[in-house]
XYZ file of C-alpha atoms in Angstrom:
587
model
C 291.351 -91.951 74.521
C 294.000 -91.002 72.183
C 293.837 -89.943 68.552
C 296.220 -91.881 66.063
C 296.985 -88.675 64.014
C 297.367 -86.073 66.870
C 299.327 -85.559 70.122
C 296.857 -83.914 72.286
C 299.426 -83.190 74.983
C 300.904 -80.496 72.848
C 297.638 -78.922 71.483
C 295.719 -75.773 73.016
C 292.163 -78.339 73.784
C 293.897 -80.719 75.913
C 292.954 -77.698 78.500
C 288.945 -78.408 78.195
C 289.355 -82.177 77.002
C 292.092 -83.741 78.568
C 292.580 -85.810 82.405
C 289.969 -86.270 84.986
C 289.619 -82.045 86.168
C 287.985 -81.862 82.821
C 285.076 -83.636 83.450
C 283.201 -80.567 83.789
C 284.084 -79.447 80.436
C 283.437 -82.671 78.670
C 279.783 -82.710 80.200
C 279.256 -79.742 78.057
C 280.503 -81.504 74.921
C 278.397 -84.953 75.763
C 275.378 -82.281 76.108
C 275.787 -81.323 72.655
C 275.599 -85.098 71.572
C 279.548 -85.510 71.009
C 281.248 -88.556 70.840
C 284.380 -89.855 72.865
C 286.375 -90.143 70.031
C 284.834 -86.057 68.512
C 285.907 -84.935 72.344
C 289.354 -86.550 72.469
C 289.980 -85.105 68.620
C 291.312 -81.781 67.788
C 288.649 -78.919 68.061
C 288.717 -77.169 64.762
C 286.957 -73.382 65.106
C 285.012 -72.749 62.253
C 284.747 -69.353 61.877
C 281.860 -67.289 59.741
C 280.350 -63.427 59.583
C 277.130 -65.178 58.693
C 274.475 -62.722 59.086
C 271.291 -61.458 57.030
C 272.644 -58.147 56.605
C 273.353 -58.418 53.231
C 273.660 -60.773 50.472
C 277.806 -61.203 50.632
C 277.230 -62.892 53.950
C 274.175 -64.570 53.356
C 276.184 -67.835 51.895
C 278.663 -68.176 54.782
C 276.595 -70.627 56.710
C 275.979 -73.489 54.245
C 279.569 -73.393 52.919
C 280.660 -73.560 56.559
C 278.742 -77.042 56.750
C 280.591 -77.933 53.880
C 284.268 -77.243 55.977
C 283.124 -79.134 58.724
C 282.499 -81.952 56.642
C 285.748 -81.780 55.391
C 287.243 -81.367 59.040
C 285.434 -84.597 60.103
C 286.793 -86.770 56.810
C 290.410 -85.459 58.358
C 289.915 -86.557 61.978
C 288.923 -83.497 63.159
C 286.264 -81.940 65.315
C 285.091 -78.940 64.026
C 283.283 -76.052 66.119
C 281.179 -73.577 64.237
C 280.676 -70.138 65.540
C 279.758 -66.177 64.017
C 281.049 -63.254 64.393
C 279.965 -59.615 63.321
C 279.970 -57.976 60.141
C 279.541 -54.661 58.838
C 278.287 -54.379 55.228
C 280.110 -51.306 53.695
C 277.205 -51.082 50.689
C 274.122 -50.949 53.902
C 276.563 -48.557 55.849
C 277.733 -46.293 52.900
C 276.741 -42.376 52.961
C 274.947 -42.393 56.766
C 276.493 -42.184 59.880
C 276.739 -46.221 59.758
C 279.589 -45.734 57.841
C 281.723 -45.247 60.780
C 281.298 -48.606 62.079
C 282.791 -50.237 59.078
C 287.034 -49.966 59.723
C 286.404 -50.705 63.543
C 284.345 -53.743 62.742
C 287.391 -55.065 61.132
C 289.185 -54.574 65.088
C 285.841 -56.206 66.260
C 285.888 -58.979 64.180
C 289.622 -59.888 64.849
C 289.290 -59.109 68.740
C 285.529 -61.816 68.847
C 287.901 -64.433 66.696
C 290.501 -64.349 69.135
C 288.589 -64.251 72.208
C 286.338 -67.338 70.945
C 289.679 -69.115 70.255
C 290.958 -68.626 73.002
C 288.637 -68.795 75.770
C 287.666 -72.075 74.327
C 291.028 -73.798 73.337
C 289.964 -74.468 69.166
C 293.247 -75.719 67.873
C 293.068 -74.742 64.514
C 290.603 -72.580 62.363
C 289.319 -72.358 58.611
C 288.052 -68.667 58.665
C 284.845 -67.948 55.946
C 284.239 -63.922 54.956
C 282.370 -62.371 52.528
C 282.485 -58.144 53.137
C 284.989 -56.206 52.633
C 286.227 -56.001 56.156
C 285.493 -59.161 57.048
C 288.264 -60.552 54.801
C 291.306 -58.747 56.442
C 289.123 -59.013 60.000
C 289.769 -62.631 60.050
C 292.878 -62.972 58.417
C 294.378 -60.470 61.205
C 292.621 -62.715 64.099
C 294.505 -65.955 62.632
C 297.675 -64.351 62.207
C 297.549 -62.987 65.418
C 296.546 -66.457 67.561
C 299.181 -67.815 64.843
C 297.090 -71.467 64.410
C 297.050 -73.114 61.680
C 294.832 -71.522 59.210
C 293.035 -71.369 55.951
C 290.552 -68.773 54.725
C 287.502 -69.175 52.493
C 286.036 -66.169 50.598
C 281.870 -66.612 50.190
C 282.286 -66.090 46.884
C 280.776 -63.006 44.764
C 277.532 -62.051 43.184
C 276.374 -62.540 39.966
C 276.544 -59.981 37.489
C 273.257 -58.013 37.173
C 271.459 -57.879 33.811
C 268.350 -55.667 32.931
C 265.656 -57.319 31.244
C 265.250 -57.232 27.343
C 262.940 -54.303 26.469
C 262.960 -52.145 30.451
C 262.932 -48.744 30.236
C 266.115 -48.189 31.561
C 269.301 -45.625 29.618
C 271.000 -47.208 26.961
C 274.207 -48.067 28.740
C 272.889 -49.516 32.079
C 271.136 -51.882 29.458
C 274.278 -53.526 28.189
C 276.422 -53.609 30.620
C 276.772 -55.857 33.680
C 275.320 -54.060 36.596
C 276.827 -54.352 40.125
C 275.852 -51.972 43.776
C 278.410 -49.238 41.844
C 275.890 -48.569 39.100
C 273.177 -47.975 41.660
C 275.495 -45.603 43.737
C 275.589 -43.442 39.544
C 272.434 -43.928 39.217
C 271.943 -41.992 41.965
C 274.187 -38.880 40.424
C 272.606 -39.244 37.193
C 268.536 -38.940 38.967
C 269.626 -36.448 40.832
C 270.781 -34.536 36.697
C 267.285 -35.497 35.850
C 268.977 -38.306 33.672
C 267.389 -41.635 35.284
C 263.760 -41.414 35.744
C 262.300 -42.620 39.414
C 260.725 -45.702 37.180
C 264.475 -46.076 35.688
C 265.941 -45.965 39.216
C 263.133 -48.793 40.492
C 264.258 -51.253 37.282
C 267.771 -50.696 38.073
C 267.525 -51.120 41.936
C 265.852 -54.400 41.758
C 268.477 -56.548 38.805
C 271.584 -54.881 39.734
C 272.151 -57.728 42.915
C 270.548 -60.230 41.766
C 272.362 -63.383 44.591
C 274.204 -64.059 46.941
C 277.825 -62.990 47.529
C 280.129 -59.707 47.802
C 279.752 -57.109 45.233
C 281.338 -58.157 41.736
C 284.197 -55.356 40.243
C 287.676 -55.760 41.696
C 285.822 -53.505 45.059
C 287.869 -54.148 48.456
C 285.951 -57.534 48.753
C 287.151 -59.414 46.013
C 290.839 -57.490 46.141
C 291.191 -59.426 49.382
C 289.569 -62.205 48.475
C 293.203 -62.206 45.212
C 295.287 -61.692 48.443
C 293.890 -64.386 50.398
C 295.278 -66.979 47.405
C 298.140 -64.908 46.671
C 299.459 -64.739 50.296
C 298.897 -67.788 50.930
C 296.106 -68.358 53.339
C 293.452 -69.900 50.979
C 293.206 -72.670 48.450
C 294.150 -71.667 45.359
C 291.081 -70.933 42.899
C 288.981 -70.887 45.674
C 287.768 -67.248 46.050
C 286.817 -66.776 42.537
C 283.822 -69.396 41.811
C 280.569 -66.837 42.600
C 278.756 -67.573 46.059
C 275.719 -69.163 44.279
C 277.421 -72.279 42.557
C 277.281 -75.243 44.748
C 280.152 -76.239 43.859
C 281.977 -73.921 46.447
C 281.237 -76.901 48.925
C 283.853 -79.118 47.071
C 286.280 -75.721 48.081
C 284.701 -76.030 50.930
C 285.352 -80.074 52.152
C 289.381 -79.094 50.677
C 289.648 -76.086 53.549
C 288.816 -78.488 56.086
C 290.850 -81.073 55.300
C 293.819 -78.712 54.275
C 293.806 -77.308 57.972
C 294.241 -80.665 59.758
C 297.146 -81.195 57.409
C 298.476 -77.998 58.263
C 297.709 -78.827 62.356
C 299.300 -82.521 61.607
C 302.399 -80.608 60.275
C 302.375 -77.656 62.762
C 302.230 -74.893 59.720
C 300.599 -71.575 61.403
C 299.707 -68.479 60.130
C 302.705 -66.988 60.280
C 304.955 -69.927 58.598
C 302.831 -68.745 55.334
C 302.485 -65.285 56.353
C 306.162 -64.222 55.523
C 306.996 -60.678 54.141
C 307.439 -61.953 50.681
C 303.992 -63.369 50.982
C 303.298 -59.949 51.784
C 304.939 -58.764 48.723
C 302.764 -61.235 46.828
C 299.816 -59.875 47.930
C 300.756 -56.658 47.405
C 301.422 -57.537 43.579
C 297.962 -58.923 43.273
C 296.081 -55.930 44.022
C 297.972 -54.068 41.538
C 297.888 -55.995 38.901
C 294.339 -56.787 38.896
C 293.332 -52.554 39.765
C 292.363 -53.617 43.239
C 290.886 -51.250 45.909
C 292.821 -48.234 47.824
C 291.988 -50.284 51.456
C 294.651 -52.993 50.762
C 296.972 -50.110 51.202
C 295.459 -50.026 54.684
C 294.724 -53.747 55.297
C 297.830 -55.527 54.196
C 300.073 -53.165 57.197
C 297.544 -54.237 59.068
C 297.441 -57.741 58.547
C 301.386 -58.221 59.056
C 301.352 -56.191 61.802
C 299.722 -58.854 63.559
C 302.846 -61.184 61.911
C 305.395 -58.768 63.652
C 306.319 -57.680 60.404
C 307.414 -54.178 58.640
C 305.375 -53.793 55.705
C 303.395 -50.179 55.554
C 302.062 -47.796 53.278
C 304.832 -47.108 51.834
C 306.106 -50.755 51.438
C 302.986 -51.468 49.763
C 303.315 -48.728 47.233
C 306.425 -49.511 46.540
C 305.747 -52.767 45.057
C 302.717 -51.193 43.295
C 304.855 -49.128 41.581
C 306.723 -51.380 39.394
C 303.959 -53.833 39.074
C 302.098 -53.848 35.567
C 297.875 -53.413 35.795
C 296.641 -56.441 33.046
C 293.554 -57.331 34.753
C 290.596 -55.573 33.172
C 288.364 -55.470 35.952
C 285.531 -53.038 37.276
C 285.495 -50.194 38.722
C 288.333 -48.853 36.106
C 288.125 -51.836 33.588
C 285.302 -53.700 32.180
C 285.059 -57.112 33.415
C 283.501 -58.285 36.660
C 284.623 -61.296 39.471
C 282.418 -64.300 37.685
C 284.486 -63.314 34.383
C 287.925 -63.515 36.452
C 286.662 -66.726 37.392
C 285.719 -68.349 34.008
C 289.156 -67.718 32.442
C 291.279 -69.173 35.097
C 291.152 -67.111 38.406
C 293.982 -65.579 40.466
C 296.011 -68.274 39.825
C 296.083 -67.565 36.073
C 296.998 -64.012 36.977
C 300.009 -65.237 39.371
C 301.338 -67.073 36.149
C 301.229 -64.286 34.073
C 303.243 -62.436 37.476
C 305.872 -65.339 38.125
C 306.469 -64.879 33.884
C 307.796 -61.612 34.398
C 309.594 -62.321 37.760
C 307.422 -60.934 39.880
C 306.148 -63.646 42.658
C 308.214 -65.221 45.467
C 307.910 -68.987 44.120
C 309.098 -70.247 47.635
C 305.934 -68.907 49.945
C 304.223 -71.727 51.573
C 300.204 -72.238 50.890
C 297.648 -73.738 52.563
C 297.802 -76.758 50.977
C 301.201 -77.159 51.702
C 302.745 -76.852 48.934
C 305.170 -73.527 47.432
C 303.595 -70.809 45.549
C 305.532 -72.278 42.683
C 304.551 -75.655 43.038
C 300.817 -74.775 42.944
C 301.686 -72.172 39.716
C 303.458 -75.518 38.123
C 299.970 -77.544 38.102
C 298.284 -74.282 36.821
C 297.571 -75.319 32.630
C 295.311 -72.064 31.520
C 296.876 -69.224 29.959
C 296.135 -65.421 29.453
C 292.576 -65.288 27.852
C 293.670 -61.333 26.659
C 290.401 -60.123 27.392
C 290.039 -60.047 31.316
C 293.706 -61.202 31.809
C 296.242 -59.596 29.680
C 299.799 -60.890 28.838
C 301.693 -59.473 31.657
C 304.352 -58.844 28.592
C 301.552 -56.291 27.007
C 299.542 -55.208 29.985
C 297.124 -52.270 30.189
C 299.271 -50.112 32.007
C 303.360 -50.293 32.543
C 302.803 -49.670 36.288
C 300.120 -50.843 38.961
C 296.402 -49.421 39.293
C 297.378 -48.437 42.439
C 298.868 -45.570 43.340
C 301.208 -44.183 46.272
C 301.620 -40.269 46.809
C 303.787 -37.915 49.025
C 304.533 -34.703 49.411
C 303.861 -31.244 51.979
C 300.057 -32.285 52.077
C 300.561 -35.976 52.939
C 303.552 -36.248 55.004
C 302.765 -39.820 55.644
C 301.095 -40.419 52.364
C 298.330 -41.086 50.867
C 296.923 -43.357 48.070
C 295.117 -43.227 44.452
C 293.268 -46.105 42.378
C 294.276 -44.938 39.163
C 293.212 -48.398 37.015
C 291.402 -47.332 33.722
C 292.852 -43.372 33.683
C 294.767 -42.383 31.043
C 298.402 -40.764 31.731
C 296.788 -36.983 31.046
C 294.239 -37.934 33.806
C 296.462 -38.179 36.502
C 298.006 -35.342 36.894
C 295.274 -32.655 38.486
C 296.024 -28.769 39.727
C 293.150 -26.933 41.540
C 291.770 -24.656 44.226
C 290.749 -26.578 47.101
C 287.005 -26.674 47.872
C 287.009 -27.582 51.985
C 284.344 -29.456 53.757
C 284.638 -30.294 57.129
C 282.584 -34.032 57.003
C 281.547 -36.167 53.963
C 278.054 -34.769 54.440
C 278.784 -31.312 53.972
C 280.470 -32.267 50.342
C 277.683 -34.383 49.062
C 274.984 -32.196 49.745
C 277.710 -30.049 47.351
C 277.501 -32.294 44.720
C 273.612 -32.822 45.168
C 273.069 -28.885 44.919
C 276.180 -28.226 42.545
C 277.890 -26.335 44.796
C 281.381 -26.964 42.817
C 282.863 -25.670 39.835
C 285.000 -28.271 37.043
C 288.414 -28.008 38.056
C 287.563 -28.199 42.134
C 289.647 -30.262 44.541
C 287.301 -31.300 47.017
C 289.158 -31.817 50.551
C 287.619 -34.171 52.955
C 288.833 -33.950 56.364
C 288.172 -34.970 59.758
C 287.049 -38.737 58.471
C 290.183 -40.104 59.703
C 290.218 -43.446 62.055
C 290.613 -41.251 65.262
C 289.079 -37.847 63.346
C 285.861 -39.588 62.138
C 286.025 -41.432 64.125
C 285.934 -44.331 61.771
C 287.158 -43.307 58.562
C 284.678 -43.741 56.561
C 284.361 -44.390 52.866
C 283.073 -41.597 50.604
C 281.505 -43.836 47.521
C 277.860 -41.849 47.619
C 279.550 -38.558 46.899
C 282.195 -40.454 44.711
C 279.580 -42.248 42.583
C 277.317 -38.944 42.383
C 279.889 -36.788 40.863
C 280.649 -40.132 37.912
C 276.560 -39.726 37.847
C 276.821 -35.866 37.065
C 279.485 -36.567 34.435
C 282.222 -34.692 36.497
C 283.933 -37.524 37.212
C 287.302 -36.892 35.503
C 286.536 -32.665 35.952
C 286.950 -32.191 39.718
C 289.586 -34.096 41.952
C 289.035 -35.769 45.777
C 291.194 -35.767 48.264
C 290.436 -37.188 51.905
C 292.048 -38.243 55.270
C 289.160 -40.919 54.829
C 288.955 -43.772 52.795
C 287.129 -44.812 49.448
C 285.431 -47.789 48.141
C 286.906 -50.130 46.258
C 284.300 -49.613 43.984
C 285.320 -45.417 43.643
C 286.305 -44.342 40.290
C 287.695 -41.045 39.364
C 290.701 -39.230 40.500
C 290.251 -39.730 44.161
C 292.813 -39.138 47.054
C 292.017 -41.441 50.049
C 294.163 -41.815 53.422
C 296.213 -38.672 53.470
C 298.529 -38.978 56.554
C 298.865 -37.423 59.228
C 294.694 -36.970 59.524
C 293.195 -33.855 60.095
C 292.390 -34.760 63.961
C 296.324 -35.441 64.355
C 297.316 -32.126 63.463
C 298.500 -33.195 59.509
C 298.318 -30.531 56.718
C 294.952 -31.385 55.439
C 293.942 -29.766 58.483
C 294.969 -26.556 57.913
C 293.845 -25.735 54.229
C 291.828 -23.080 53.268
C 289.538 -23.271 50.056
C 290.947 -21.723 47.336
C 294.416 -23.268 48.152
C 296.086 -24.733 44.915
C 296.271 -28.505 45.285
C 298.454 -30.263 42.664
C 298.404 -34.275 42.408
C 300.650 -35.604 40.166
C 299.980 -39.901 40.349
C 302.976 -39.969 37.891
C 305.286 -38.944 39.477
C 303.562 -40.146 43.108
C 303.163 -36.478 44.611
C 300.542 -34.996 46.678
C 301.574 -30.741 47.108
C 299.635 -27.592 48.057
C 301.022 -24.135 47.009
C 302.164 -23.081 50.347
C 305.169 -22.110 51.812
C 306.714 -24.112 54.883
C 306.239 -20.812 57.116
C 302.517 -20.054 55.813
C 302.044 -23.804 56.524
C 303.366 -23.702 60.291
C 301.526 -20.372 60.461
C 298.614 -22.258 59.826
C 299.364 -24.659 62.185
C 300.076 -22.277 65.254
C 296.671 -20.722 64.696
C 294.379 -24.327 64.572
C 291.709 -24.856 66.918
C 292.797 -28.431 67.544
C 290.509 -31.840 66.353
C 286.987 -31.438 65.748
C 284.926 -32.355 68.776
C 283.048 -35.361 67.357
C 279.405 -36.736 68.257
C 281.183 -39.982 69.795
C 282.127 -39.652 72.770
C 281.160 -42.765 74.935
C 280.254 -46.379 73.542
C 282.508 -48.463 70.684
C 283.529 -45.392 68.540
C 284.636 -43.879 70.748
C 287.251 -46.403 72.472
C 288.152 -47.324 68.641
C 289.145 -43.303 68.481
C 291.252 -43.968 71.497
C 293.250 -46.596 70.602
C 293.745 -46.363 66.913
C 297.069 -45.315 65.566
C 297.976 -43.944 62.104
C 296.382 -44.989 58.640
C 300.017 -45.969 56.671
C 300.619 -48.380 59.928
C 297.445 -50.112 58.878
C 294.823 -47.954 62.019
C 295.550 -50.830 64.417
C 294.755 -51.276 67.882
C 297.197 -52.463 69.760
C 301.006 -53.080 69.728
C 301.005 -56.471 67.702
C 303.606 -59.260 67.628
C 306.365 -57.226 68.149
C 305.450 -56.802 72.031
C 303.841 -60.436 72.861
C 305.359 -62.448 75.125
C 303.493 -66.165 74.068
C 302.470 -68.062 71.668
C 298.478 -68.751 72.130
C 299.246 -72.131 71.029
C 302.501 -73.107 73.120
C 300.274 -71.755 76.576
């Protein structure tokens, strides 16, 4: 049996569907109570990180019924499966924390295995966490199918009832998982109450869906549409709202267009895509891990684009997208006036966006900005002509204490914050500094250095948002500085230092400094120094003990330590598209 649309001779399933040694295979499929006509169709994976972990995955599995609805209405079969997630807000500020950057490897390397080992033709990918997102972009541009993503939407704001005993300014504000990580700071200052704490902890997540500032969630979820692999509009509706299924139905029937066309991945995926991505977390104040995501993401496209690219383009991008952490506004407000595609009109008005990139549905980036009607509300989305900031809320540094870089949210600091001299205060794990903060161990003007949390160091690079969000809690947010070969959340605020390159573990600079070293970060002009002389520093370096031995040394962690390569090349794996020799789909 043939399908009118579809040549199965050319597609991946006519290996389990096709000619009489397949009989065995299609057994299986009858056993699950598929037609003829579903077997002889395309297979269509449909892809989730469904799990009850937490609530920005707890969605994934009724929108997913909703894409396979849509896959059906476009002649498709669709086949559902899961993979893992890990839930960066559960894992934050315990050893968990260390799972989080090699889940995104995990949840790539289960995506392309279940593709592959079963012959899907096509997939419509659905995320919610933070890594997650780039997790299952990087498994479709690797397999190079034709793809579309689906963010599960974020959470509602939280609100605290009229008339709780709670301090003033958690009771007007929208609450999201941030204000919980203050809260924490400000019990441990005696200035939240363990009543106070209880009201906040129970109406600061109040549904489903991925935590609600512009955290490393919903910054992906902007460079899903603005790259090109999702719908446009469709990340920013909030995971609760049934309506998502109508997003939903359109992902699976803008993948079998894409199949019917043969558009992969990678045909959308281009660097200039890249660039638009890129443009989209600065604009909007987006997290520090898109610096590390997006290399990662084209490395799987074979392309160039790293650290530095990425800052690059932040550089000369304007931040007019008031959002949380640094702003004031929260994803459900993004959403109401007009979305991502909104802020790509503002963007294309000042030259900014490659009009040309393909999209999911088909159609150019420009053609999909031409049927946008909504303007610039100038509340959440500024004019891009009178923006917040001249130049992006992200930051790029260099200099003798980040050889290889490193990288800054600076969204909602003024000019005179961003320029910080100091002695260093050294820890040698994130532990170590946030029982610091929790005792006061520090003095205003500190650097705090962070090492050995690096992807091989850590190993797992983990994200330092409980000492982070402590220090905003003790007020000293702005009065002591951060630096790290780790990461941060996208929900960090404060002058904080993430990814300095090389890592501790690899021998780099941060390695080697002694507290009391002066540290001077200078986010204006993009420069990360310490007061020492080149000879003092290879002194230094002559006299190091080597990597800290680590706890992990058998088991996931430690393989992830084994493989992964340098943070401004994304921490990848393996050698990418630049060394295959196939095509998964021409096999």
């Amino acid at each position: 049996m043939s399908n009118l649309r579809f040549d199965k001779s050319k597609l991946p399933s006519r290996h389990v569907t096709e000619g009489p040694a397949r009989a065995p295979h299609r057994s299986y499929y009858y056993a699950m109570g598929m037609t003829e006509q579903e077997i002889h169709q395309p297979l269509v994976g449909v892809a989730t990180c469904w799990n009850e972990a937490a609530p920005c995955n707890i969605a994934l599995n009724w929108q997913a019924q909703s894409v396979k609805t849509g896959v059906r209405a476009a002649s498709g079969t669709p086949r559902e499966f899961t993979t893992i997630t890990v839930t960066d807000g559960i894992a934050m500020g315990h050893e968990g924390m260390r799972s989080s950057l090699a889940s995104r490897e995990a949840i790539a390397d289960t995506v392309e295995l279940t593709m592959r080992g079963h012959c899907y033709d096509a997939i419509v990918g659905l995320a919610g966490c933070d890594k997650s997102l780039p997790g299952m972009m990087m498994a479709m541009l690797r397999l190079n199918v034709p793809s579309v993503f689906m963010y599960g939407g974020s959470i509602l704001p939280g609100k605290v009832p009229e008339g709780a005993d709670v301090p003033d300014d958690f009771a007007t504000r929208d609450l999201t998982v941030q204000d919980m990580f203050e809260a924490v700071g400000r019990y441990q200052s005696g200035d939240v109450s363990d009543a106070q704490l209880a009201v906040l902890e129970r109406v600061a997540c109040p549904s489903a869906g991925a935590c609600g500032g512009q955290f490393t969630a919903n910054t992906m979820a902007c460079v899903s549409e603005a790259i090109g692999l999702a719908l446009f509009n469709s990340s920013g509706m909030p995971a609760p709202y049934e309506n998502r299924a109508q997003y939903g139905e359109a992902s699976g029937q803008a993948v079998m267009e894409l199949l019917q066309k043969n558009i992969r991945a990678r045909d959308i995926c281009t660097r200039e895509a890249f660039e638009n991505a890129a443009r989209i977390v600065a604009c909007t104040g987006g997290s520090t891990n898109a610096g590390l995501h997006l290399p990662a993401m084209a490395h799987e496209a074979g392309i160039d684009f790293f650290l530095e690219d990425v800052c690059e383009i932040f550089r000369d991008t304007p931040y007019f997208v008031d959002m949380k952490p640094g702003g004031a506004y929260v994803a459900k407000d993004l959403y109401e006036v007009g979305g991502v595609p909104v802020v790509m009109k503002e963007l294309r008005k000042a030259g900014l966006i490659h009009e040309d990139c393909m999209t999911a549905s088909g159609r150019s980036i420009g053609e999909e900005l031409d049927r946008v009607e909504r303007e610039a509300d100038g509340k959440v989305i500024h004019p891009v002509e009178n923006p917040i900031t001249r130049t992006g809320g992200v930051v790029g540094l260099k200099g003798n204490l980040a050889p290889e870089g490193a990288i800054v949210k600076v969204a909602g600091m003024s000019e005179a914050d961003q320029i910080f001299t100091g002695p260093a205060l050294v820890f040698e794990c994130e532990q170590d500094a946030f029982e610091a903060v929790q005792t006061r161990a520090y003095s205003e003007g500190d650097v705090f250095v962070i090492r050995n949390e690096g992807p091989a160091g850590g190993p797992g690079m983990r994200e330092m948002l409980a000492t982070t969000a402590a220090l905003s809690g003790q007020g000293m947010g702005k009065k002591v500085a951060l630096i790290t070969d780790g990461r941060f959340s996208g929900a960090t605020r404060g002058f904080c230092v993430g990814h300095v390159g090389p890592e501790a573990a690899l021998g780099g600079p941060i390695g080697l400094l002694k507290t009391g070293d002066m540290i001077t970060i200078d986010a204006i002009k993009g420069s990360i120094s310490v007061d020492l002389s080149e000879d003092e520093i290879e002194a230094r370096r002559k006299d190091w003990a080597g990597p800290r031995v680590t706890n992990y040394a058998s088991g996931a962690l430690w393989k992830y330590a084994q493989l992964v390569g340098p943070t401004y090349l994304g921490a990848v794996t393996h050698p990418g598209a630049k060394s295959e020799t196939h095509e998964y789909m021409d096999l």
